[in-house]
GROMACS .gro file of C-alpha atoms in nm:
model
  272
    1UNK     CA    1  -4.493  10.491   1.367
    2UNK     CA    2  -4.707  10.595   1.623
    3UNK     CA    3  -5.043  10.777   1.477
    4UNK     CA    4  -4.955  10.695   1.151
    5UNK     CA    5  -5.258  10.575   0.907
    6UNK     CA    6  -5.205  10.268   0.692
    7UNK     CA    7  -5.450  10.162   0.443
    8UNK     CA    8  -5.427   9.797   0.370
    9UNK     CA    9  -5.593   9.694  -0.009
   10UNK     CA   10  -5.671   9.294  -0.002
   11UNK     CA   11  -5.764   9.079  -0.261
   12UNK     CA   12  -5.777   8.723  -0.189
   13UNK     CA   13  -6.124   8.458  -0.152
   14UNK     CA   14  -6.007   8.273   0.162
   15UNK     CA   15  -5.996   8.364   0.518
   16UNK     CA   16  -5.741   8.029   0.536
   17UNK     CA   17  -5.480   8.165   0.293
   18UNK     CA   18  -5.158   8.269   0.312
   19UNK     CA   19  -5.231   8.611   0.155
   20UNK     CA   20  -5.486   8.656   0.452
   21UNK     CA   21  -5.262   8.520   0.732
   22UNK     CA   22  -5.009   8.791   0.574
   23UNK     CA   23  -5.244   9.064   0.636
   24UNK     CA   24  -5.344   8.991   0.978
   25UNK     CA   25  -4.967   9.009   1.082
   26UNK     CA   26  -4.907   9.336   0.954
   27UNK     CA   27  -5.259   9.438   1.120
   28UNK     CA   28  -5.127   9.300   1.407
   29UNK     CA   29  -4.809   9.446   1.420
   30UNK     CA   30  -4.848   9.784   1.326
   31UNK     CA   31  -5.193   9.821   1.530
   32UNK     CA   32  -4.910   9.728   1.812
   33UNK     CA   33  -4.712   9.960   1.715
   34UNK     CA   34  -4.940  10.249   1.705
   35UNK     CA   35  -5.094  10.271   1.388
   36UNK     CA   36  -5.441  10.277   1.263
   37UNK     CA   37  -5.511   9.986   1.039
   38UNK     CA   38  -5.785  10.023   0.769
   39UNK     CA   39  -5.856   9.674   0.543
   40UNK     CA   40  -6.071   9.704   0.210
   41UNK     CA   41  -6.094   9.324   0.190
   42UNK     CA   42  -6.199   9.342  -0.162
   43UNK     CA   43  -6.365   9.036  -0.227
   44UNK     CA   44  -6.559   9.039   0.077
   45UNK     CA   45  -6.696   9.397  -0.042
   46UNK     CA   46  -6.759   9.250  -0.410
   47UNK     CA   47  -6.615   9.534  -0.489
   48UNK     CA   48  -6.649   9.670  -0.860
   49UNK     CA   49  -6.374   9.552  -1.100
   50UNK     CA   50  -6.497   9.749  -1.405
   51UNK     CA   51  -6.478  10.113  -1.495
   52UNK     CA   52  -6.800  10.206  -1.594
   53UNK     CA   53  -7.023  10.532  -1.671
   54UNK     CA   54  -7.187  10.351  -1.379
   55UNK     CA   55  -6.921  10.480  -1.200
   56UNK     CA   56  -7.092  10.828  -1.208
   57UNK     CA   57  -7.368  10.957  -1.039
   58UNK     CA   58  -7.462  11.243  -1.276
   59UNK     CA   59  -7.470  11.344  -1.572
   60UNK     CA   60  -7.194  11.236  -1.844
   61UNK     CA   61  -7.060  11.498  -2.068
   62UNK     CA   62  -7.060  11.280  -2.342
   63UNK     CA   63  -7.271  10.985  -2.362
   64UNK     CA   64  -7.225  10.936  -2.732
   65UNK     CA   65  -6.838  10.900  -2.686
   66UNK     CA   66  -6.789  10.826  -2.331
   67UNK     CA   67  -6.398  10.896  -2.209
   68UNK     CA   68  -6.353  10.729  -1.856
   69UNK     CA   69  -6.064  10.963  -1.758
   70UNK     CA   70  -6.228  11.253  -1.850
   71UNK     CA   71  -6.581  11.144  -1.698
   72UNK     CA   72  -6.453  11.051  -1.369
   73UNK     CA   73  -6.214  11.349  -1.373
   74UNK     CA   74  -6.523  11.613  -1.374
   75UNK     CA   75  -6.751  11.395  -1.132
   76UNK     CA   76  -6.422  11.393  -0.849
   77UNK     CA   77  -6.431  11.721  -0.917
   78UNK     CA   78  -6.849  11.753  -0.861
   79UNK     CA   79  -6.884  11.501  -0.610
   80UNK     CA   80  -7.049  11.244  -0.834
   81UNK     CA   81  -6.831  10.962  -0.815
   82UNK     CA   82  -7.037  10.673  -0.608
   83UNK     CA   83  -7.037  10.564  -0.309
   84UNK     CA   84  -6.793  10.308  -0.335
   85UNK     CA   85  -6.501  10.521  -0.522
   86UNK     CA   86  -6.514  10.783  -0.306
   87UNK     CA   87  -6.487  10.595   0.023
   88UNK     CA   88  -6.196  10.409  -0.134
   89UNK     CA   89  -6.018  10.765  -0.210
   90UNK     CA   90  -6.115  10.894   0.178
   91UNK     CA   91  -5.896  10.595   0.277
   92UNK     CA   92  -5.638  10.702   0.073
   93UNK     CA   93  -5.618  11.043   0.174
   94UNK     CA   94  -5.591  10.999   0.478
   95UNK     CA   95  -5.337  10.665   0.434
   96UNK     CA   96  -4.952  10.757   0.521
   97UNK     CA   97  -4.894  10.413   0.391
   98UNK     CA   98  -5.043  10.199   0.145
   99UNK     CA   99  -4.995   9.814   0.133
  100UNK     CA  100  -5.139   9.598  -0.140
  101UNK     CA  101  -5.113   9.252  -0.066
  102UNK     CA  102  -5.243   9.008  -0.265
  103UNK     CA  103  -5.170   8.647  -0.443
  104UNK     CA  104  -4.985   8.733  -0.812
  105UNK     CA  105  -5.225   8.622  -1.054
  106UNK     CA  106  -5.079   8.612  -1.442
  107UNK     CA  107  -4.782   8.845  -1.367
  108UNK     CA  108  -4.978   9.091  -1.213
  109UNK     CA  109  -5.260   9.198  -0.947
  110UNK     CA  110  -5.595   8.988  -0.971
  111UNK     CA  111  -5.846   9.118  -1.135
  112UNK     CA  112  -6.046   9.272  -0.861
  113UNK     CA  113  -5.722   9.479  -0.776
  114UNK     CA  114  -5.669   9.609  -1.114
  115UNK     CA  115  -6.036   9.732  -1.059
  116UNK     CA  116  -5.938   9.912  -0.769
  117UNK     CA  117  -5.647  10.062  -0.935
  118UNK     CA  118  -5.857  10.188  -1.191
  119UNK     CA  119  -6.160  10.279  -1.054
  120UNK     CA  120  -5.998  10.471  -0.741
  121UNK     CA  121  -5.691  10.637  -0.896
  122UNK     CA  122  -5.855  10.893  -1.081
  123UNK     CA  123  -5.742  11.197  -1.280
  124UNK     CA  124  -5.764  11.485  -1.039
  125UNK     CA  125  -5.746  11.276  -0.724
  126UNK     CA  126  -5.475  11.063  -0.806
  127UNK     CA  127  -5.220  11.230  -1.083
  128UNK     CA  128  -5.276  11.522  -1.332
  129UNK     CA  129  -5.032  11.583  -1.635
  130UNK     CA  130  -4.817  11.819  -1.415
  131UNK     CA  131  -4.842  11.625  -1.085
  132UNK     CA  132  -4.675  11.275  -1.158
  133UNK     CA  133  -4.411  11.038  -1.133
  134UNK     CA  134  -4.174  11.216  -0.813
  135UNK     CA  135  -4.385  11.532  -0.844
  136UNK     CA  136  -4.659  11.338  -0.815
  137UNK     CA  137  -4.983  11.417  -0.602
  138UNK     CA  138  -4.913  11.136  -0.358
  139UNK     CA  139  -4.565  11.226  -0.344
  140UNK     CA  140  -4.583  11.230   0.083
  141UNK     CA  141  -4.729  10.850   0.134
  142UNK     CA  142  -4.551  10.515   0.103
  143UNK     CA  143  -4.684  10.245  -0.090
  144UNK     CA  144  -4.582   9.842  -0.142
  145UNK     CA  145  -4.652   9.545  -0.314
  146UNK     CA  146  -4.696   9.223  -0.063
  147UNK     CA  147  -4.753   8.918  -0.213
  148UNK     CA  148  -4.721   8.532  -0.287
  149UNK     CA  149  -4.600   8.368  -0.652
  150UNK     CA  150  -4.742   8.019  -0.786
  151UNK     CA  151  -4.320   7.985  -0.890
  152UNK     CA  152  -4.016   7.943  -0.671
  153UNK     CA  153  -3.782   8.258  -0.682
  154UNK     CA  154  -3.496   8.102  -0.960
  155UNK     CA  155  -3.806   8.089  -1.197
  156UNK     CA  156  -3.801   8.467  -1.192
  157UNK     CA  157  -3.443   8.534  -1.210
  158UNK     CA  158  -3.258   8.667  -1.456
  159UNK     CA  159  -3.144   8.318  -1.614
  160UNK     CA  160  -3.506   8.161  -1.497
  161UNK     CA  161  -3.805   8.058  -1.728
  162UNK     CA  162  -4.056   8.293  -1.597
  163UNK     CA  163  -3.767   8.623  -1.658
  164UNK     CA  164  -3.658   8.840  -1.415
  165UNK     CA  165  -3.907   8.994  -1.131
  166UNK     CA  166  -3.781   9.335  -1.101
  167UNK     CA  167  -3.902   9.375  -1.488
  168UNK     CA  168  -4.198   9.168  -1.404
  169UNK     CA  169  -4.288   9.481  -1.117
  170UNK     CA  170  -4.165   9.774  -1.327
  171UNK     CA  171  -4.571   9.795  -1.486
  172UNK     CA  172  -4.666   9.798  -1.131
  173UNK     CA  173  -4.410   9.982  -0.939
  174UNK     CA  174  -4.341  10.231  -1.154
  175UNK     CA  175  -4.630  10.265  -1.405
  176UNK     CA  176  -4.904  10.305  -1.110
  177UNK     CA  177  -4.778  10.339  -0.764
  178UNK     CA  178  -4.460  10.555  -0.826
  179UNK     CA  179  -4.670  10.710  -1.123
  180UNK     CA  180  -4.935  10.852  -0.850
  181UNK     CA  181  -4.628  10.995  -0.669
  182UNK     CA  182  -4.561  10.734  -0.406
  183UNK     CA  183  -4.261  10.655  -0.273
  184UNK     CA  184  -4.237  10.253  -0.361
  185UNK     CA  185  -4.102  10.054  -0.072
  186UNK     CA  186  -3.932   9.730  -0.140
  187UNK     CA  187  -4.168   9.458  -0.223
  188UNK     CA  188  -4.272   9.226   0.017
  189UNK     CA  189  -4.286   8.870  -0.192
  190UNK     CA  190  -4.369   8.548  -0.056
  191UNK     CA  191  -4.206   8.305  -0.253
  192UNK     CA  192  -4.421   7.954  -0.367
  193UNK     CA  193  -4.565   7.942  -0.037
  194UNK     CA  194  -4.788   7.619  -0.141
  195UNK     CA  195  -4.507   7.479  -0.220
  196UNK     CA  196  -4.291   7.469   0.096
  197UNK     CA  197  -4.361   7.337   0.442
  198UNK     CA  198  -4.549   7.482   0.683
  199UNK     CA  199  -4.251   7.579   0.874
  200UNK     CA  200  -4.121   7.782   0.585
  201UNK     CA  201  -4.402   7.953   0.561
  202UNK     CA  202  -4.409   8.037   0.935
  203UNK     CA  203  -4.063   8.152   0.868
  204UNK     CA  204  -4.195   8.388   0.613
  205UNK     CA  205  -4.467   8.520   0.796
  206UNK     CA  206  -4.193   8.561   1.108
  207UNK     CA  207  -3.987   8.764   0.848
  208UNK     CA  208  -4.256   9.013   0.773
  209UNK     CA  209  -4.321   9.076   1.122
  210UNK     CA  210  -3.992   9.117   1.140
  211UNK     CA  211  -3.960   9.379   0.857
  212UNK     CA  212  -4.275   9.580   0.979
  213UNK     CA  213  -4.143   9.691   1.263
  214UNK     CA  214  -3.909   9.943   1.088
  215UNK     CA  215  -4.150   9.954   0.765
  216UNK     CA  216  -4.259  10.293   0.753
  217UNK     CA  217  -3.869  10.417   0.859
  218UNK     CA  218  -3.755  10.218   0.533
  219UNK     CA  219  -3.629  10.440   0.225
  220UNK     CA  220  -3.790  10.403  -0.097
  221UNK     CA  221  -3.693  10.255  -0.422
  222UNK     CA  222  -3.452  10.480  -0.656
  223UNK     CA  223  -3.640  10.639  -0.972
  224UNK     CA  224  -3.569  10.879  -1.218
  225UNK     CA  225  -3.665  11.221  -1.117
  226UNK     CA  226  -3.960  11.374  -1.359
  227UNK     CA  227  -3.707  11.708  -1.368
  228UNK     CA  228  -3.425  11.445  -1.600
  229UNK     CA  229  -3.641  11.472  -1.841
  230UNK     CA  230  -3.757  11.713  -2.104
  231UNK     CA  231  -4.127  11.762  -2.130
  232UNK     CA  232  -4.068  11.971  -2.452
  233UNK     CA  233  -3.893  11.714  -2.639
  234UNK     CA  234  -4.157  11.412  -2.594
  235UNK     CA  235  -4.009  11.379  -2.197
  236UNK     CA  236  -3.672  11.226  -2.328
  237UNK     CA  237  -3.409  11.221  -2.130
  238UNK     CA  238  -3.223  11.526  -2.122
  239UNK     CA  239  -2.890  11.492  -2.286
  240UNK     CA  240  -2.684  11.574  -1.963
  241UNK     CA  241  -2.860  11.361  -1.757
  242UNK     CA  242  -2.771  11.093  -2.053
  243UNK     CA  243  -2.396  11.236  -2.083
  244UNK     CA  244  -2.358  11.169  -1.683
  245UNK     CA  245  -2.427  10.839  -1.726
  246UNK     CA  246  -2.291  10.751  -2.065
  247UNK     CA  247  -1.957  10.560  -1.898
  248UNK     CA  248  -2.170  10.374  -1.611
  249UNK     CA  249  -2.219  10.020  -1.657
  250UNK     CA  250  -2.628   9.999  -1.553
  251UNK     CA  251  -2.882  10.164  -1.662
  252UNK     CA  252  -3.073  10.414  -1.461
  253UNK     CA  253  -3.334  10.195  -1.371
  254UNK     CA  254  -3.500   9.865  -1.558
  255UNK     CA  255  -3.738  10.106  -1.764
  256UNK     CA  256  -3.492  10.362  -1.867
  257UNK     CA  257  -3.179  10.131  -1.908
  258UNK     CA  258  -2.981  10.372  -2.190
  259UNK     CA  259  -2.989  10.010  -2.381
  260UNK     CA  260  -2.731   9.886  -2.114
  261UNK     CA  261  -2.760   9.628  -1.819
  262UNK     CA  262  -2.989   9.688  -1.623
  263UNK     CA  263  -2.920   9.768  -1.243
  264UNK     CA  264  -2.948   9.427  -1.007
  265UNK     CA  265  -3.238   9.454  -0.803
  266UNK     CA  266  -3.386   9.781  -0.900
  267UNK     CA  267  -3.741   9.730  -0.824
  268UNK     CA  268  -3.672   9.526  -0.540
  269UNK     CA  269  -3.435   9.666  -0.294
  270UNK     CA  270  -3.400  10.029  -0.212
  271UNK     CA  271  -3.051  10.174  -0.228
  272UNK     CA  272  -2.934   9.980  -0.562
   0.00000   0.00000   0.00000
């Protein structure tokens, strides 16, 4: 791990929490280990949630009918993204691996994450029509998800009220990180930490530790390669690709399932 850059996106309001003791281990550990440790502690920057023609420093090509993607697109491209954006993408650049950790709000990120997501990822700098999904532009950094639930972990199982978590992080996993190119390591989730004593939660925290010392080593999370499917034909699956997996019991992954079970743990541990 040694020299390695790792960019560390953080979005909770309390130097106290969980979330924040969380990241200050892996700062910890991986600063031990070698690496450089960046934080964008988002809250404490009040950083920008919504994408904006504010968002550009220039001139807009079209005021009248103002396209964010396309906007932001030409100002990466002339340098007129502000100040905040473009630090945010320097970060990323030079980040071998990305950890977003953060308290699961609704399902999802908070908010001010989302904002991040959107504001930073742009087209050009973060995925283009050709460069996507496992030929994606990020295709040589890591990236995971590291956070704490409000539920205990048989709420979001298969049989539990809140429905299974690895469809819960396909949006995430694959519709933004893996999307961008990244290789998606296995979540990191902190299950109902308010809930359990403070032991168990020392036991979590002792567990991440634990896990970051071979992080970066780990392999990434199976998806379907963008070359399976046909670009020509509205990027279905080609039919060979279909035929090869026609007698299997799972799906290929939770997204593309082929209408059959879908495969146990696929967005949440590699090698499934």
């Amino acid at each position: 791990m040694a020299s390695k850059k790792v960019l560390i996106v953080y979005a909770h309001q309390s130097s106290g929490s969980f979330n924040s003791a969380a990241k200050d281990a892996a700062v910890e550990v991986l600063t031990a280990k070698g690496c450089t440790v960046e934080v964008s502690d988002l809250y404490a920057m009040k950083f920008k949630a919504t994408a904006t023609a504010e968002d550009i420093t220039g001139k807009v090509k079209n005021a009248d009918h103002f396209c964010y993607g396309e906007e932001t697109k030409l100002a990466w491209e002339a340098g007129t993204l502000t100040a905040d954006i473009t630090e945010e993408q320097r970060k990323l650049t030079e980040a071998d691996l990305v950890i977003f950790q953060f308290p699961m709000y609704w399902f999802t990120v908070p908010a001010i994450m989302k904002g991040w997501m959107d504001r930073v990822l742009t087209l050009g700098f973060a995925f283009t029509h050709e460069k996507r999904y496992s030929q994606g532009i990020f295709k040589d950094k890591k990236a995971m998800l590291s956070f704490t639930t409000g539920s205990q972990e048989s709420m979001f199982s298969a049989n539990g009220i809140n429905g299974d978590m690895n469809v819960t992080l396909w949006p995430l996993q694959n519709g933004i990180l893996h999307y961008c190119g990244f290789q998606v390591l296995a979540p990191q989730i902190f299950w109902a930490p308010s809930h359990v004593p403070s032991e168990a939660r020392g036991t979590m925290l002792e567990s991440w530790r634990t896990r970051m010392q071979g992080l970066l080593g780990e392999n990434p999370l199976a998806f379907t390669p963008l070359d399976c499917f046909d670009g020509e034909k509205g990027y279905q699956l080609k039919p060979e690709v279909h035929e090869k997996h026609a007698a299997k019991e799972f799906g290929l992954t939770v997204g593309i399932h082929l209408g059959k079970a879908l495969p146990p743990n696929n967005q949440m541990k590699a090698g499934v």
